[in-house]
Amino acid sequence: MYSVSKHLFLISQTITKKMEKDLYRATIEGNVEALIKLIQEDPLILDRSMATTFGETPLHVAALLGHQQFTIELVTRKPELARELDSRGSSALHLASAKGHVGIIKALVALDPDMCFLRDKDGRNPIHIAGQKGRIGVLKELLGAESGAARALLQLRGETILHLCVDYCQFDAFQFLVENVDFQDLINCKDSNGNTILHLAVADKQIKTIDYLLDKTNIEVNSANANGQTAMDILVQSRRDKSDIEISEMLQNAGALKSTHIFPSTKHKSPIQTFPTPLSKSNITIQSANSSLASQDHPTTWEQYFNKQDEWLEKQRDSLMVVASLIASMGFTAGLTPPPGVLTFQHRLSAWGIYCRFLIYNTTSFISSLSIILLLVSGIPVRRRVFMWILMVIMWIAVSSTALTYAVSIETHTNSNEFTTKYGVLLIGVIIWLFLMTMLLVFHTARFGVMFAKKFKKVSSRGDNV
């Protein structure tokens, strides 16, 4: 009796597996007649498909492949299939939205419009998926069924559907949403990093999107993200591109500023009186204050030059690191394996012997380059002018010492007959190099001194006024 029951059970399992395979084949093909026949043979076949551990129901497969009639037949016979989720938390509506199957979208939202609010494991609902993929036809259907789902934020990063459109370069979908949904209050929404859609568009150099935002919306051009960066800061710090000039002009025409210029540009906007007033001590004080404020709002040529130098150094941080690392490697290698000509003189350690000079110049170059690397990784703000001046001086020392090391190495390879001529040419070259380096050092030291004197004068004048 037991063996008979077991045998019947195995037969039943075999039949069930065969029918499941037949259902899967019918779903892949979109064969409605085969589906109806299977349901007639086994009315519980769809219920069993919902109970599978994989989570992918026939409706998921049909929606993914775009079998519209097959999908309608499924949801008509078993409506609860529409709310089943696969292993990624996606419903059939998510998959149809991703693939752009408008007919299937209509059938599913007609069954239950609230499915527009269902989220997958990434926190995206079907409207988010459609915006991310740029499916405008799907967006029309979903917004018509439940436009409120378009205002939902992504749970992980706090992004809006507009962020997704810009992030995935879907300008047409972005434009459609802005023009057909009241998204003016979402235009300036920020994600978890404080980035607006303008930040994202500028970072990705999307000229068309930037132009549309600045011309057609109420986007705040000087909104700062969590790092205190405006759209202009993002442009300055992003990778170089041929579109930078055009984007910069568009932002400037819209009044965009860098974060360091926002507060000075918005202060002291009270109008200055132009009609004649009696001269008095108070009037003189007011006029001097106004003139000092005007000078702050409109920097002099020297101040503009200093600011450009500061910005240049900040942009060249990586380049300085590479150059310093290269010089350090050269110095380390030359110290361990000096040129053969220098080794000939290694026992002659007179005050300015060839080997002694080689060691001094090479060690100076090596230590200077290591100092630059240490300063760059120390976390000291690069925009500090004192720090900038120190870095430039050390770099000049490192480069000059490398040049002098080269000169000593060449000197050891010169024959005695040709020594006078070649050494004279070498000496002239070194003198010219040192002269140029000295001029640069004097110029930048004077520049630093002028800046320090002006700052000291400002501090003194404030103390006198107090």
C-alpha positions as a printed Julia matrix, in Angstrom:
466×3 Matrix{Float64}:
  0.0     0.0     0.0
  2.86    2.36    0.91
  4.69    1.67   -2.35
  1.55    2.42   -4.37
  1.06    5.78   -2.61
  4.67    6.67   -3.15
  4.43    5.74   -6.8
  1.32    7.91   -7.26
  3.06   10.8    -5.52
  6.03   10.57   -7.88
  3.71   10.51  -10.86
  1.91   13.58   -9.54
  5.23   15.4    -9.07
  6.32   14.5   -12.58
  3.06   15.8   -14.05
  3.3    19.0   -12.02
  6.87   19.69  -13.17
  5.87   19.03  -16.77
  2.97   21.47  -16.52
  5.23   24.1   -14.94
  7.63   23.71  -17.85
  4.72   23.99  -20.27
  3.53   27.14  -18.49
  7.0    28.66  -18.68
  7.23   27.8   -22.4
  3.8    29.32  -23.06
  4.81   32.47  -21.15
  8.03   32.86  -23.14
  6.09   32.49  -26.39
  3.11   34.56  -25.23
  0.83   31.69  -26.24
 -2.61   32.53  -24.79
 -4.26   29.33  -26.09
 -1.66   27.17  -24.36
 -2.2    29.12  -21.13
 -5.97   28.56  -21.23
 -5.48   24.87  -21.9
 -3.06   24.53  -18.95
 -5.48   26.31  -16.6
 -8.29   24.0   -17.72
 -6.1    20.96  -16.99
 -4.9    22.34  -13.64
 -6.92   25.23  -12.15
 -4.26   25.69   -9.42
 -1.31   26.14  -11.75
 -1.2    29.95  -11.37
 -1.51   29.69   -7.58
  1.46   27.35   -7.5
  3.49   29.75   -9.63
  2.89   32.44   -7.02
  4.23   30.14   -4.29
  7.59   29.44   -5.97
 10.72   30.46   -4.06
 12.17   32.36   -7.02
  9.51   35.07   -6.88
  9.41   35.51  -10.67
  5.85   34.77  -11.71
  4.6    34.23  -15.29
  3.29   37.8   -15.13
  6.82   39.14  -14.56
  8.08   37.25  -17.61
  5.16   38.33  -19.8
  5.52   41.99  -18.74
  9.25   41.89  -19.39
  8.82   40.4   -22.88
  5.87   42.64  -23.8
  3.22   39.92  -24.33
  0.2    42.18  -23.89
 -2.65   39.68  -24.52
 -0.97   37.06  -22.36
 -0.62   39.65  -19.55
 -4.3    40.62  -19.8
 -5.33   36.95  -19.64
 -3.17   36.39  -16.55
 -4.42   39.4   -14.55
 -8.02   38.66  -15.56
 -7.84   35.14  -14.14
 -5.55   35.93  -11.19
 -5.49   39.73  -10.34
 -3.31   39.22   -7.25
 -0.4    38.34   -9.56
  0.01   42.08  -10.23
  1.25   42.74   -6.68
  3.72   39.85   -6.57
  7.38   40.95   -6.32
 10.46   39.21   -7.69
 13.8    38.74   -5.92
 14.71   42.43   -6.5
 11.4    43.67   -5.16
 10.14   44.57   -8.63
  6.53   44.13   -9.67
  5.37   43.42  -13.21
  4.65   47.15  -13.5
  8.31   47.94  -12.72
  9.48   45.62  -15.5
  6.97   46.89  -18.05
  7.98   50.49  -17.21
 11.66   49.69  -17.72
 10.99   48.08  -21.1
  8.46   50.7   -22.25
  5.5    48.4   -22.9
  2.69   50.96  -22.85
 -0.14   48.47  -23.55
  0.82   46.35  -20.54
  1.12   49.51  -18.41
 -2.49   50.43  -19.28
 -3.76   46.98  -18.32
 -1.92   46.91  -15.0
 -2.77   50.44  -13.79
 -6.41   49.94  -14.79
 -6.43   46.97  -12.45
 -4.9    48.89   -9.5
 -3.52   52.46   -9.83
 -1.97   52.23   -6.35
  0.68   49.91   -7.79
  2.41   53.1    -9.0
  3.59   53.56   -5.4
  5.21   50.11   -5.07
  8.98   50.35   -4.48
 11.71   47.91   -5.41
 14.78   47.19   -3.28
 16.45   50.38   -4.57
 13.48   52.44   -3.37
 12.24   53.21   -6.89
  8.61   53.09   -7.94
  7.53   52.44  -11.58
  7.48   56.18  -12.4
 11.08   56.49  -11.19
 12.03   53.59  -13.48
 10.28   55.19  -16.45
 12.05   58.53  -15.85
 15.41   56.83  -15.44
 14.92   54.97  -18.72
 13.42   57.96  -20.56
 10.11   56.2   -21.36
  7.88   59.19  -22.12
  4.91   57.07  -23.27
  5.01   55.14  -20.01
  5.28   58.39  -18.03
  2.1    59.67  -19.67
  0.17   56.57  -18.64
  1.53   56.39  -15.09
  1.07   60.13  -14.42
 -2.49   59.89  -15.72
 -3.17   57.02  -13.34
 -1.41   58.35  -10.23
  0.63   61.55  -10.59
  1.35   61.68   -6.85
  3.86   58.83   -7.19
  6.08   61.13   -9.26
  6.68   63.31   -6.2
  8.04   60.45   -4.09
 11.7    60.67   -3.1
 14.11   57.78   -3.38
 14.58   56.29    0.07
 18.34   55.72   -0.09
 19.7    58.99   -1.52
 16.72   61.32   -1.22
 16.65   61.97   -4.98
 13.61   63.13   -6.91
 12.58   61.77  -10.29
 14.17   64.9   -11.78
 17.51   63.92  -10.22
 17.19   60.51  -11.88
 16.44   62.01  -15.3
 19.48   64.29  -15.1
 21.7    61.63  -13.56
 20.9    59.24  -16.44
 21.0    61.97  -19.15
 17.3    61.67  -20.05
 16.64   65.25  -21.14
 13.4    64.55  -23.06
 11.84   62.8   -20.07
 13.07   65.6   -17.8
 11.54   68.28  -20.04
  8.26   66.34  -20.29
  7.98   66.08  -16.5
  8.73   69.75  -15.88
  6.26   70.91  -18.53
  3.42   68.51  -17.67
  3.63   68.24  -13.89
  3.74   71.05  -11.34
  7.32   70.39  -10.27
  8.36   73.99   -9.5
  8.68   73.15   -5.81
 10.87   70.14   -6.67
 13.19   72.03   -9.0
 15.39   73.16   -6.09
 15.11   69.9    -4.13
 18.43   68.5    -2.88
 19.54   64.9    -2.56
 21.27   63.46    0.51
 24.54   65.13   -0.59
 22.84   68.51   -0.95
 23.08   68.48   -4.76
 20.35   70.08   -6.84
 19.69   69.0   -10.42
 21.82   71.97  -11.55
 24.81   70.57   -9.63
 24.37   67.23  -11.39
 23.9    68.78  -14.84
 27.02   70.94  -14.47
 29.12   68.04  -13.16
 28.12   65.95  -16.2
 28.45   68.89  -18.68
 24.83   68.57  -19.89
 24.62   71.87  -21.8
 21.04   71.33  -23.0
 19.78   70.63  -19.48
 21.69   73.55  -17.98
 20.33   75.95  -20.58
 16.77   74.71  -19.98
 17.09   75.0   -16.19
 18.47   78.53  -16.32
 16.0    79.74  -18.96
 12.72   77.94  -18.14
 12.74   77.21  -14.41
 13.23   78.98  -11.1
 16.4    77.05  -10.27
 18.58   78.67   -7.58
 21.91   79.1    -9.35
 23.86   79.8    -6.14
 22.46   76.98   -4.02
 25.27   75.19   -2.13
 25.52   71.44   -1.55
 26.62   69.67    1.63
 30.26   70.52    0.84
 29.45   74.21    0.42
 29.89   74.05   -3.37
 27.76   76.01   -5.81
 27.25   75.02   -9.44
 30.12   77.34  -10.39
 32.41   75.58   -7.89
 31.43   72.24   -9.4
 32.36   73.51  -12.87
 35.75   74.83  -11.72
 36.66   71.6    -9.94
 35.32   69.17  -12.56
 37.29   67.59  -15.38
 38.33   69.91  -18.18
 36.11   69.86  -21.26
 35.6    71.88  -24.44
 32.13   72.86  -23.21
 33.45   74.56  -20.04
 33.56   78.05  -21.59
 29.99   77.83  -22.85
 28.71   76.51  -19.51
 30.64   79.19  -17.62
 29.09   81.95  -19.74
 25.59   80.52  -19.22
 26.07   80.39  -15.44
 27.59   83.87  -15.26
 24.73   85.34  -17.31
 22.33   83.78  -14.79
 24.23   85.37  -11.89
 26.06   82.26  -10.71
 28.95   82.75   -8.31
 31.52   80.64   -6.54
 30.84   80.01   -2.87
 33.74   82.25   -1.83
 32.15   85.2    -3.64
 28.54   84.84   -2.54
 28.7    86.73    0.75
 30.96   89.61   -0.4
 28.72   90.13   -3.43
 25.54   90.34   -1.37
 26.78   92.61    1.4
 26.49   96.4     1.62
 23.86   96.98   -1.02
 22.53  100.21    0.55
 22.62  103.08   -1.94
 25.15  105.88   -1.49
 23.77  109.45   -1.42
 24.63  111.47   -4.5
 23.23  114.9    -3.49
 25.66  117.37   -1.86
 25.85  117.29    1.92
 27.77  119.5     4.31
 31.21  118.17    5.05
 31.59  116.99    8.6
 33.63  114.48   10.49
 30.76  111.94   10.39
 30.31  112.42    6.61
 34.02  111.92    6.03
 33.86  108.7     8.06
 30.87  107.43    6.05
 32.54  108.28    2.72
 35.74  106.53    3.72
 33.76  103.48    4.82
 31.86  103.47    1.52
 35.1   103.7    -0.44
 36.63  100.83    1.53
 33.54   98.72    0.92
 33.65   99.52   -2.77
 37.27   98.41   -2.86
 36.25   95.14   -1.22
 33.49   94.52   -3.78
 35.79   95.4    -6.69
 39.24   93.86   -6.12
 42.29   95.55   -7.58
 44.4    94.1   -10.37
 46.96   92.83   -7.87
 44.29   91.14   -5.76
 42.8    89.53   -8.86
 46.27   88.26   -9.76
 46.77   86.8    -6.26
 43.38   85.08   -6.41
 44.19   83.57   -9.79
 47.51   82.29   -8.42
 45.72   80.71   -5.46
 43.2    79.01   -7.75
 46.01   77.87  -10.04
 47.85   76.18   -7.19
 44.71   74.45   -5.98
 44.12   73.04   -9.48
 47.79   72.0    -9.78
 47.91   70.04   -6.5
 48.03   66.68   -8.31
 50.6    67.94  -10.82
 52.86   69.17   -8.0
 52.55   65.79   -6.29
 53.58   63.97   -9.51
 56.56   66.29  -10.14
 57.73   66.06   -6.53
 57.46   62.25   -6.58
 59.46   62.12   -9.81
 62.23   64.34   -8.42
 62.33   62.29   -5.21
 62.67   59.07   -7.25
 65.5    60.57   -9.3
 67.3    61.77   -6.17
 66.91   58.41   -4.43
 68.21   56.5    -7.47
 71.15   58.9    -7.99
 72.08   58.66   -4.3
 72.22   54.85   -4.35
 73.89   54.54   -7.77
 75.86   57.73   -8.6
 77.17   58.16  -12.16
 80.47   56.3   -12.8
 82.35   59.58  -13.29
 81.27   60.82   -9.87
 82.34   57.58   -8.15
 85.9    58.28   -9.32
 85.99   61.29   -6.99
 84.12   59.78   -4.02
 87.24   59.71   -1.8
 88.05   63.37   -2.46
 85.91   64.99    0.24
 87.4    68.47    0.09
 85.1    71.42    0.84
 83.85   71.7    -2.72
 85.09   68.45   -4.25
 83.08   66.96   -7.12
 81.67   64.07   -5.09
 80.93   66.38   -2.15
 79.02   68.79   -4.41
 77.12   65.91   -6.0
 75.99   64.68   -2.57
 74.98   68.17   -1.41
 72.95   69.01   -4.53
 71.33   65.57   -4.82
 70.42   65.41   -1.12
 68.95   68.93   -1.25
 66.83   67.96   -4.26
 65.68   64.73   -2.56
 64.79   66.36    0.78
 63.01   69.29   -0.93
 60.8    67.0    -3.01
 59.94   64.92    0.07
 59.01   68.13    1.89
 56.61   69.08   -0.93
 54.93   65.66   -0.77
 54.61   65.93    3.01
 53.08   69.42    2.83
 50.59   68.4     0.14
 49.3    65.41    2.13
 49.35   67.21    5.49
 45.85   68.64    5.07
 46.95   72.31    5.21
 44.52   74.47    3.13
 46.08   75.01   -0.31
 44.39   78.39   -0.7
 46.51   79.89    2.11
 48.92   82.29    0.43
 51.67   81.65    2.97
 51.44   77.94    2.21
 51.46   78.66   -1.52
 54.6    80.78   -1.19
 56.39   78.1     0.87
 55.5    75.42   -1.68
 56.81   77.5    -4.58
 60.11   78.24   -2.81
 60.66   74.57   -1.98
 59.83   73.54   -5.54
 62.35   76.05   -6.92
 64.99   74.65   -4.55
 64.2    71.09   -5.63
 64.33   71.88   -9.36
 67.49   74.03   -9.05
 69.26   71.34   -7.02
 68.33   68.76   -9.66
 69.83   71.03  -12.34
 73.05   71.47  -10.32
 73.26   67.69   -9.76
 73.04   67.27  -13.51
 75.79   69.88  -14.02
 78.16   68.04  -11.65
 77.44   64.73  -13.4
 78.22   66.26  -16.82
 81.43   67.77  -15.41
 82.76   64.33  -14.49
 82.29   63.07  -18.07
 84.24   65.94  -19.67
 87.75   65.18  -20.97
 90.56   67.35  -19.74
 91.2    68.68  -23.27
 87.59   69.79  -23.68
 87.06   70.77  -20.05
 87.56   74.53  -20.46
 85.13   74.93  -23.37
 82.39   72.61  -22.11
 82.72   73.74  -18.54
 82.42   77.38  -19.66
 79.19   76.66  -21.56
 77.86   74.67  -18.6
 78.79   77.43  -16.18
 77.0    80.06  -18.28
 73.88   77.89  -18.42
 73.91   77.39  -14.65
 74.43   81.13  -14.03
 71.47   82.0   -16.3
 69.3    79.38  -14.56
 70.21   80.66  -11.1
 69.58   84.24  -12.22
 66.08   83.36  -13.44
 65.32   81.44  -10.25
 66.57   84.34   -8.13
 64.41   86.82  -10.05
 61.34   84.64   -9.6
 62.08   84.19   -5.91
 62.54   87.94   -5.41
 59.35   88.73   -7.35
 57.16   86.33   -5.41
 58.75   87.29   -2.1
 58.0    90.94   -2.89
 54.46   90.0    -3.84
 54.04   88.16   -0.56
 55.49   91.14    1.3
 53.05   93.55   -0.4
 50.13   91.3     0.49
 51.29   91.04    4.1
 51.8    94.81    4.34
 48.31   95.52    2.97
 46.76   93.09    5.41
 48.71   94.61    8.3
 47.6    98.09    7.2
 43.94   96.96    7.15
 44.21   95.51   10.64
 45.89   98.7    11.91
 43.23  100.94   10.35
 40.44   98.91   11.95
 42.15   99.22   15.33
 42.42  103.01   14.92
 38.73  103.28   14.01
 37.75  101.3    17.09
